[in-house]
């Protein structure tokens, strides 16, 4: 019978306070012998001149007792601060009944070695020797504290081993630098051929403040992996042996790191109201849940949004790999009455709520707890700024994007009139609202019969004329006239000083003889216009919604 965890725990706690101050020096190749018994700990010191793999050979006692664990003993290694760093025990499940051979990687230095029985009433003889050789794998003791953690390089596969007996306190700590916000995939598994049956490893990842970020378990030798989002910074990967009766267990772990644009993703920390991510209107956020039978799971994310005034808000959520559910909370974290949740029989959820001004929270759940591993999703909220541009409007995004910039302001009654032809005066009023737009003066304003200084749009139209962007038509500026698509191309190219950027588009209704051909090609080469069915329709009037599309693409 092997070691008994219950009896051993009490003895270990007592023996650790009985260090023998008269530790004998122990040289490589020497066989140390002695008798272990209850409450007796023999202490030795060994010095490792350079990093090495130290292999200990322990003589196994012949079982003469009804409980064989009473004739087992342990070799415990401590660093200079009395921190236990390795734990080796006689082990007969290796089919060698005469000896136990177990290695441990050690960094150069001096160590205290203690030999003791495994439980109350244990007694017998011990004989132990050690030899040194080249380091194997990537972990070397001591590595149980942040100050001694082994460095790990992202993207590489590392090997290590853990020693244990009765209960294992051996663990390996790796220091990992995350250079930028991104997604990391971690895989952990027991190395094939290890002497341990039914062994599993736990990996716990903490940040500099010892906040547990996620955990992973490789159960019974099967590999397991997890994908999570991490902020830039220093992290520590702590690998522990989870089984209780071990001799030595070998593992490998590897990572794959993908940098991401933090502005487009959830933070990865939004697991509660206190850590909720802030949602901006008309912006799509990517995120994911993860789940596994033997790994830390996160199957919901929290978001926060604030309404400056009463509004209709549409929520669009899509989780292609599974079904999701939205739960809506007030500023106190209480679920909203009257359908305070929304789900769908498909992966996509779209729901609209009329909400009063204030702060709210949203929880996005995986309805099935998330399948094993990574489940991606995206989430968007659309606040209705104009009553005639609902969240489902084809051009909601560009119209709303310009509204958020203070460019599209609509009419006094809260409408936008998206299908209405835009007037010349409104084009320059909108362009003039662009923050940072510079219009260098190259000439003096002249007199136009239909544009006097009393006209409400005189200042901005004067600025565009003096910058040489518009010329008018004789004595008329035609502020109340419609604007054609060809005229808009010229205005945008001149306003933003656009140049050809690669290939243009051969529109069937715009030939090189057309006076606006060059402006249209410049616009197309910059991806600001795509046309429709191979045509540009240069003489068609520009609608307010299409002007928003042009300008939003340009900005």
mmCIF file of C-alpha atoms in Angstrom, residues 215 226 290-300 369:
data_model
loop_
_atom_site.group_PDB
_atom_site.id
_atom_site.type_symbol
_atom_site.label_atom_id
_atom_site.label_comp_id
_atom_site.label_asym_id
_atom_site.label_seq_id
_atom_site.Cartn_x
_atom_site.Cartn_y
_atom_site.Cartn_z
ATOM 1 C CA UNK A 215 -7.400 28.640 -15.009
ATOM 2 C CA UNK A 226 -8.389 27.817 -23.516
ATOM 3 C CA UNK A 290 -15.194 30.070 -23.244
ATOM 4 C CA UNK A 291 -16.105 26.921 -21.438
ATOM 5 C CA UNK A 292 -14.763 23.430 -20.842
ATOM 6 C CA UNK A 293 -15.571 20.580 -18.444
ATOM 7 C CA UNK A 294 -12.145 20.882 -16.803
ATOM 8 C CA UNK A 295 -11.309 24.551 -17.251
ATOM 9 C CA UNK A 296 -12.327 27.895 -15.912
ATOM 10 C CA UNK A 297 -15.478 29.073 -17.694
ATOM 11 C CA UNK A 298 -16.751 32.512 -18.539
ATOM 12 C CA UNK A 299 -20.181 32.354 -20.106
ATOM 13 C CA UNK A 300 -21.355 35.966 -19.732
ATOM 14 C CA UNK A 369 -23.135 27.630 -21.071
#
